[in-house]
Tab-separated table of C-alpha atoms in Angstrom:
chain	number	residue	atom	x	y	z
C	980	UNK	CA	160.313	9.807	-144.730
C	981	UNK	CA	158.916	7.106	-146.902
C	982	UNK	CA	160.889	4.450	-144.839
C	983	UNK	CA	159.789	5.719	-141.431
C	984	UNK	CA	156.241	6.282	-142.510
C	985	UNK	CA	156.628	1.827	-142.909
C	986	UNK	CA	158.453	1.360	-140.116
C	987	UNK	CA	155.639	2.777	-137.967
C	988	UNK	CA	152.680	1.285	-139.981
C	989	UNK	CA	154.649	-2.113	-139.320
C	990	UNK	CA	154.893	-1.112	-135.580
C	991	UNK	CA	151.493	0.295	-134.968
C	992	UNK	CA	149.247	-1.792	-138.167
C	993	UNK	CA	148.208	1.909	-138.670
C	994	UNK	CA	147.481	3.267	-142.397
C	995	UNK	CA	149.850	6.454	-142.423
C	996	UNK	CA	151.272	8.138	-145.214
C	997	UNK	CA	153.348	11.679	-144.927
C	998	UNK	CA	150.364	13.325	-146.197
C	999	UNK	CA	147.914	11.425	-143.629
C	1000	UNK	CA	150.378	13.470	-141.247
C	1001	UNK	CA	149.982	17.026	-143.288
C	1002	UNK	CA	146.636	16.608	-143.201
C	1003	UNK	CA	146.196	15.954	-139.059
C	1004	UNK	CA	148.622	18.740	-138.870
C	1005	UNK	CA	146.155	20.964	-140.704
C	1006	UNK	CA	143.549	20.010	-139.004
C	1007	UNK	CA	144.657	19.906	-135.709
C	1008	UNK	CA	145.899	23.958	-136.212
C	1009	UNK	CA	142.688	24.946	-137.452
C	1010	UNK	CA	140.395	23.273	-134.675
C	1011	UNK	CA	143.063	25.668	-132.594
C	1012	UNK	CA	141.912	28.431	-134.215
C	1013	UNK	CA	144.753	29.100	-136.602
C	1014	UNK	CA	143.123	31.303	-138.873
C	1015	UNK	CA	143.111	30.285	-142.891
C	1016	UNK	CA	145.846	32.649	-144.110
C	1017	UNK	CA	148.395	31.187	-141.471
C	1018	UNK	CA	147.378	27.729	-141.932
C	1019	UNK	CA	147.990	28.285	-146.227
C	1020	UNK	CA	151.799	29.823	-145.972
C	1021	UNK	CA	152.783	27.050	-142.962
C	1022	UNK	CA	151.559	24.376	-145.303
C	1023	UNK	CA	153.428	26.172	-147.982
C	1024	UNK	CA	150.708	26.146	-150.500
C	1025	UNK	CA	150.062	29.198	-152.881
C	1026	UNK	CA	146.431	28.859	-152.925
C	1027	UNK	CA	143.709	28.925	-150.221
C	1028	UNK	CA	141.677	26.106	-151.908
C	1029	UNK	CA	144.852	23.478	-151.585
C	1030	UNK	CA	144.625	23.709	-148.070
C	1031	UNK	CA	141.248	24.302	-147.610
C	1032	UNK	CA	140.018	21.050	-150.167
C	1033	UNK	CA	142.908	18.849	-149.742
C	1034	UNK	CA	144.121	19.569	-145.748
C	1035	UNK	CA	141.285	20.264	-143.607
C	1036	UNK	CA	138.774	17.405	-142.571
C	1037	UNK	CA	135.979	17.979	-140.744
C	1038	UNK	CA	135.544	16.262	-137.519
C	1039	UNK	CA	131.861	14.438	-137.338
C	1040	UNK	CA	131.837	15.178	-133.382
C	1041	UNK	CA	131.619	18.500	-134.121
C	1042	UNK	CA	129.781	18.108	-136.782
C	1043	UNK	CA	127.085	16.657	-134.428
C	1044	UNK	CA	127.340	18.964	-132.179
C	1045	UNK	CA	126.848	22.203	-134.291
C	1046	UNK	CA	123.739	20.659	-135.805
C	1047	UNK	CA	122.345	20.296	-132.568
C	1048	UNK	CA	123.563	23.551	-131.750
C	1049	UNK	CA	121.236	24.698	-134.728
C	1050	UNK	CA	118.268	22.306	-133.392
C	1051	UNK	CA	118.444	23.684	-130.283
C	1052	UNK	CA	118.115	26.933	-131.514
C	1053	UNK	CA	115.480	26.469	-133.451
C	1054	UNK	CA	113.182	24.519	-130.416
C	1055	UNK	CA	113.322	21.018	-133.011
């Protein structure tokens, strides 16, 4: 995997690793609204907290757009 993981960083001049991959994979489920318990057992991981500190990244567009959400709300 190591090899191919190269191979396409030498194709694309993208900075990929195998857990760059794991980690969109994660993320990408969860923005679907896999819930947390299904995300942990197809990542394999024992604990919650792996997948929840290590796997999912938050995206800053929505980030944005649940704080204005909140500002809205709120008449700011």
């Amino acid at each position: 995997m190591d090899e191919t993981m190269r191979k396409f960083k030498g194709k694309t001049d993208i900075d990929a690793t195998c857990h760059t991959l794991r980690r969109f994979y994660c993320t990408n489920l969860a923005d679907a609204g896999t819930e947390l318990d299904t995300l942990r057992r197809m990542m394999r991981h024992s604990h919650i907290d792996t997948t929840v500190n290590h796997y999912l990244k938050a995206d800053p567009r929505k980030m944005k757009s649940a704080t204005t959400a909140v500002d809205d709300a709120l008449d700011l």
